mmCIF file of C-alpha atoms in Angstrom:
data_model
loop_
_atom_site.group_PDB
_atom_site.id
_atom_site.type_symbol
_atom_site.label_atom_id
_atom_site.label_comp_id
_atom_site.label_asym_id
_atom_site.label_seq_id
_atom_site.Cartn_x
_atom_site.Cartn_y
_atom_site.Cartn_z
ATOM 1 C CA MET A 25 -46.346 -40.170 -9.714
ATOM 2 C CA GLN A 26 -43.936 -38.150 -11.789
ATOM 3 C CA PRO A 27 -43.156 -34.770 -11.202
ATOM 4 C CA ALA A 28 -45.682 -31.992 -12.853
ATOM 5 C CA GLN A 29 -43.283 -31.236 -15.972
ATOM 6 C CA ASN A 30 -44.203 -27.391 -17.684
ATOM 7 C CA LEU A 31 -44.332 -27.122 -21.563
ATOM 8 C CA ALA A 32 -41.120 -25.174 -21.526
ATOM 9 C CA SER A 33 -39.321 -28.603 -20.200
ATOM 10 C CA LEU A 34 -40.622 -30.316 -23.734
ATOM 11 C CA SER A 35 -39.799 -29.716 -26.988
ATOM 12 C CA ASN A 36 -42.965 -30.963 -28.045
ATOM 13 C CA PRO A 37 -46.477 -30.775 -26.175
ATOM 14 C CA ILE A 38 -47.165 -34.291 -28.729
ATOM 15 C CA ASP A 39 -44.624 -35.671 -26.408
ATOM 16 C CA MET A 40 -46.771 -35.306 -23.582
ATOM 17 C CA VAL A 41 -49.863 -36.163 -25.092
ATOM 18 C CA GLU A 42 -47.985 -39.892 -25.708
ATOM 19 C CA ASN A 43 -47.515 -40.140 -22.410
ATOM 20 C CA ILE A 44 -50.255 -39.389 -21.287
ATOM 21 C CA PHE A 45 -51.837 -41.986 -23.237
ATOM 22 C CA SER A 46 -49.168 -44.518 -22.878
ATOM 23 C CA SER A 47 -49.472 -44.349 -18.739
ATOM 24 C CA ARG A 48 -53.046 -45.647 -19.254
ATOM 25 C CA SER A 49 -52.276 -48.443 -21.834
ATOM 26 C CA TYR A 50 -53.626 -46.734 -24.796
ATOM 27 C CA GLU A 51 -51.972 -47.761 -28.215
ATOM 28 C CA LEU A 52 -51.755 -44.391 -30.653
ATOM 29 C CA GLU A 53 -49.742 -43.848 -33.699
ATOM 30 C CA ARG A 54 -47.390 -40.517 -33.854
ATOM 31 C CA ARG A 55 -48.300 -39.540 -37.359
ATOM 32 C CA ASN A 56 -45.588 -36.940 -36.983
ATOM 33 C CA ALA A 57 -43.761 -34.814 -35.129
ATOM 34 C CA ASN A 58 -46.850 -32.315 -34.438
ATOM 35 C CA GLU A 59 -49.983 -35.382 -34.609
ATOM 36 C CA VAL A 60 -50.948 -38.087 -32.835
ATOM 37 C CA VAL A 61 -54.012 -40.046 -32.773
ATOM 38 C CA VAL A 62 -55.591 -43.103 -30.425
ATOM 39 C CA GLU A 63 -58.018 -45.136 -30.362
ATOM 40 C CA VAL A 64 -60.368 -45.134 -27.532
ATOM 41 C CA GLN A 65 -63.112 -47.478 -26.397
ATOM 42 C CA GLY A 66 -65.994 -46.035 -25.463
ATOM 43 C CA LYS A 67 -69.321 -47.266 -23.747
ATOM 44 C CA TRP A 68 -71.587 -46.836 -27.033
ATOM 45 C CA SER A 69 -68.100 -47.725 -29.708
ATOM 46 C CA ASN A 70 -64.274 -46.860 -30.137
ATOM 47 C CA MET A 71 -63.795 -43.300 -30.147
ATOM 48 C CA LEU A 72 -60.525 -41.938 -32.628
ATOM 49 C CA LEU A 73 -58.443 -38.614 -30.844
ATOM 50 C CA PHE A 74 -56.650 -37.120 -33.232
ATOM 51 C CA PHE A 75 -54.389 -34.357 -31.147
ATOM 52 C CA ALA A 76 -52.361 -31.663 -33.126
ATOM 53 C CA TRP A 77 -49.667 -28.851 -32.302
ATOM 54 C CA GLU A 78 -49.295 -26.075 -34.060
ATOM 55 C CA SER A 79 -45.971 -24.291 -32.831
ATOM 56 C CA SER A 80 -46.860 -20.598 -34.457
ATOM 57 C CA MET A 81 -49.964 -20.101 -32.466
ATOM 58 C CA LYS A 82 -48.819 -22.588 -29.218
ATOM 59 C CA CYS A 83 -51.941 -24.088 -29.912
ATOM 60 C CA LEU A 84 -53.183 -27.912 -28.747
ATOM 61 C CA HIS A 85 -56.167 -28.815 -31.440
ATOM 62 C CA MET A 86 -57.994 -32.076 -30.059
ATOM 63 C CA SER A 87 -60.971 -33.846 -32.490
ATOM 64 C CA CYS A 88 -62.675 -36.559 -31.169
ATOM 65 C CA LEU A 89 -64.458 -38.712 -33.987
ATOM 66 C CA MET A 90 -67.464 -40.746 -32.809
ATOM 67 C CA GLU A 91 -68.294 -43.638 -35.426
ATOM 68 C CA ILE A 92 -71.463 -43.477 -36.527
ATOM 69 C CA GLU A 93 -72.296 -44.275 -39.886
ATOM 70 C CA ASN A 94 -74.753 -41.479 -41.323
ATOM 71 C CA LYS A 95 -78.005 -42.963 -43.253
ATOM 72 C CA LEU A 96 -79.425 -39.570 -43.748
ATOM 73 C CA GLU A 97 -78.753 -38.056 -47.016
ATOM 74 C CA ASP A 98 -80.612 -35.018 -46.438
ATOM 75 C CA ARG A 99 -78.200 -33.340 -43.412
ATOM 76 C CA SER A 100 -80.129 -30.819 -41.861
ATOM 77 C CA LYS A 101 -81.065 -32.369 -38.987
ATOM 78 C CA ILE A 102 -77.939 -33.137 -38.138
ATOM 79 C CA PHE A 103 -76.588 -29.633 -38.495
ATOM 80 C CA GLU A 104 -79.765 -28.645 -36.679
ATOM 81 C CA LEU A 105 -78.794 -31.138 -33.764
ATOM 82 C CA LEU A 106 -75.468 -30.101 -34.027
ATOM 83 C CA ALA A 107 -76.683 -26.144 -33.221
ATOM 84 C CA LEU A 108 -78.869 -27.431 -30.405
ATOM 85 C CA VAL A 109 -75.987 -29.267 -28.435
ATOM 86 C CA ASN A 110 -73.484 -26.538 -29.138
ATOM 87 C CA GLU A 111 -76.163 -24.272 -26.922
ATOM 88 C CA ASN A 112 -75.474 -25.553 -23.862
ATOM 89 C CA LEU A 113 -71.592 -26.985 -23.676
ATOM 90 C CA TRP A 114 -69.090 -24.670 -22.106
ATOM 91 C CA VAL A 115 -66.049 -26.072 -23.301
ATOM 92 C CA GLY A 116 -65.352 -27.369 -27.013
ATOM 93 C CA HIS A 117 -67.849 -27.731 -29.725
ATOM 94 C CA PHE A 118 -69.753 -30.568 -31.764
ATOM 95 C CA SER A 119 -68.799 -30.235 -35.924
ATOM 96 C CA TYR A 120 -69.725 -32.738 -38.756
ATOM 97 C CA TRP A 121 -66.338 -34.070 -40.578
ATOM 98 C CA SER A 122 -68.110 -34.699 -44.104
ATOM 99 C CA GLU A 123 -64.889 -36.185 -45.366
ATOM 100 C CA GLN A 124 -65.701 -39.099 -42.924
ATOM 101 C CA ASN A 125 -69.313 -38.265 -42.446
ATOM 102 C CA MET A 126 -69.582 -38.272 -38.492
ATOM 103 C CA PRO A 127 -69.328 -36.079 -35.732
ATOM 104 C CA VAL A 128 -66.622 -34.328 -33.877
ATOM 105 C CA PHE A 129 -65.908 -33.074 -30.829
ATOM 106 C CA LYS A 130 -63.203 -30.713 -31.100
ATOM 107 C CA HIS A 131 -61.736 -28.182 -28.960
ATOM 108 C CA SER A 132 -58.361 -26.537 -28.367
ATOM 109 C CA VAL A 133 -56.003 -24.971 -25.878
ATOM 110 C CA PHE A 134 -53.578 -21.942 -25.952
ATOM 111 C CA LEU A 135 -50.513 -23.025 -23.466
ATOM 112 C CA ASN A 136 -48.318 -20.664 -21.967
ATOM 113 C CA TYR A 137 -44.595 -22.106 -21.681
ATOM 114 C CA GLU A 138 -44.015 -21.104 -18.474
ATOM 115 C CA GLU A 139 -47.279 -23.109 -17.189
ATOM 116 C CA GLU A 140 -47.323 -25.701 -14.832
ATOM 117 C CA TYR A 141 -49.653 -28.437 -14.595
ATOM 118 C CA PHE A 142 -49.612 -28.384 -18.381
ATOM 119 C CA GLU A 143 -50.531 -32.088 -17.939
ATOM 120 C CA HIS A 144 -53.317 -31.675 -16.110
ATOM 121 C CA LYS A 145 -54.643 -29.699 -18.516
ATOM 122 C CA ILE A 146 -54.055 -32.415 -21.145
ATOM 123 C CA SER A 147 -55.768 -34.981 -19.308
ATOM 124 C CA GLN A 148 -58.775 -32.192 -18.414
ATOM 125 C CA MET A 149 -59.107 -31.697 -22.007
ATOM 126 C CA ILE A 150 -59.626 -35.549 -22.594
ATOM 127 C CA ASP A 151 -61.717 -36.342 -20.065
ATOM 128 C CA ILE A 152 -64.117 -33.639 -22.018
ATOM 129 C CA ALA A 153 -63.988 -34.863 -24.730
ATOM 130 C CA VAL A 154 -64.933 -38.631 -24.095
ATOM 131 C CA ASN A 155 -67.431 -37.606 -21.505
ATOM 132 C CA GLU A 156 -69.191 -35.456 -23.788
ATOM 133 C CA CYS A 157 -69.033 -37.840 -26.606
ATOM 134 C CA GLU A 158 -70.396 -40.364 -24.767
ATOM 135 C CA ARG A 159 -72.982 -38.355 -23.325
ATOM 136 C CA ILE A 160 -74.352 -37.288 -27.144
ATOM 137 C CA TYR A 161 -73.897 -40.417 -28.544
ATOM 138 C CA PRO A 162 -77.324 -42.175 -27.679
ATOM 139 C CA VAL A 163 -78.834 -38.383 -29.342
ATOM 140 C CA PHE A 164 -76.045 -38.479 -32.619
ATOM 141 C CA LYS A 165 -77.078 -42.298 -33.084
ATOM 142 C CA VAL A 166 -80.892 -42.024 -33.483
ATOM 143 C CA VAL A 167 -80.783 -38.688 -35.728
ATOM 144 C CA MET A 168 -78.070 -40.142 -37.858
ATOM 145 C CA THR A 169 -79.435 -43.653 -38.855
ATOM 146 C CA LYS A 170 -82.913 -43.681 -37.525
ATOM 147 C CA GLY A 171 -83.664 -40.113 -39.091
ATOM 148 C CA MET A 172 -85.089 -39.259 -35.307
ATOM 149 C CA GLU A 173 -85.721 -35.396 -34.904
ATOM 150 C CA PRO A 174 -83.117 -33.211 -33.197
ATOM 151 C CA LYS A 175 -85.113 -31.998 -30.813
ATOM 152 C CA ASP A 176 -87.293 -35.287 -29.568
ATOM 153 C CA ALA A 177 -84.103 -37.091 -29.603
ATOM 154 C CA LEU A 178 -82.169 -34.557 -27.501
ATOM 155 C CA TYR A 179 -85.586 -34.227 -24.459
ATOM 156 C CA PRO A 180 -83.886 -37.142 -22.783
ATOM 157 C CA ILE A 181 -81.106 -34.821 -22.463
ATOM 158 C CA ILE A 182 -82.030 -31.519 -21.708
ATOM 159 C CA MET A 183 -84.953 -32.655 -19.335
ATOM 160 C CA GLU A 184 -84.712 -31.742 -15.633
ATOM 161 C CA THR A 185 -85.625 -34.102 -13.416
ATOM 162 C CA ALA A 186 -87.064 -32.646 -9.879
ATOM 163 C CA GLY A 187 -86.667 -35.085 -6.438
ATOM 164 C CA GLN A 188 -85.585 -38.400 -6.464
ATOM 165 C CA ALA A 189 -86.677 -41.826 -7.803
#
């Protein structure tokens, strides 16, 4: 196992994002010096993860796009669902990418050049995004393709169980 690198040892944090996905044997596309895109196979469908580095703010942004076809003409149910889902998130948030007509999970982190364990922080960010998208995908799917009411679609996810089966 390689020793953890800090941000100061890299010319660009996108290089580390590339290293993480290469070590996981994912194919990726480096769009430019500050952006990389990778497709991840999920349980329900593929997800596209976009990473962008904003050097002036020392901020790494990630967006995880869920491929779900929107069959609703009125987007009010989608926006109601976004509000309900985001109420219970600790990290990141879901949004709706109007250009692609698909939901997206977004998260950003500010980085300190002296910080150690930066690679672990990015890996954690990736895992959180993929897990949240996997958890919420069926809810977005039934709302966007079947027109189910957001509160009804969310019920199985927010319902707390008592005891064991």
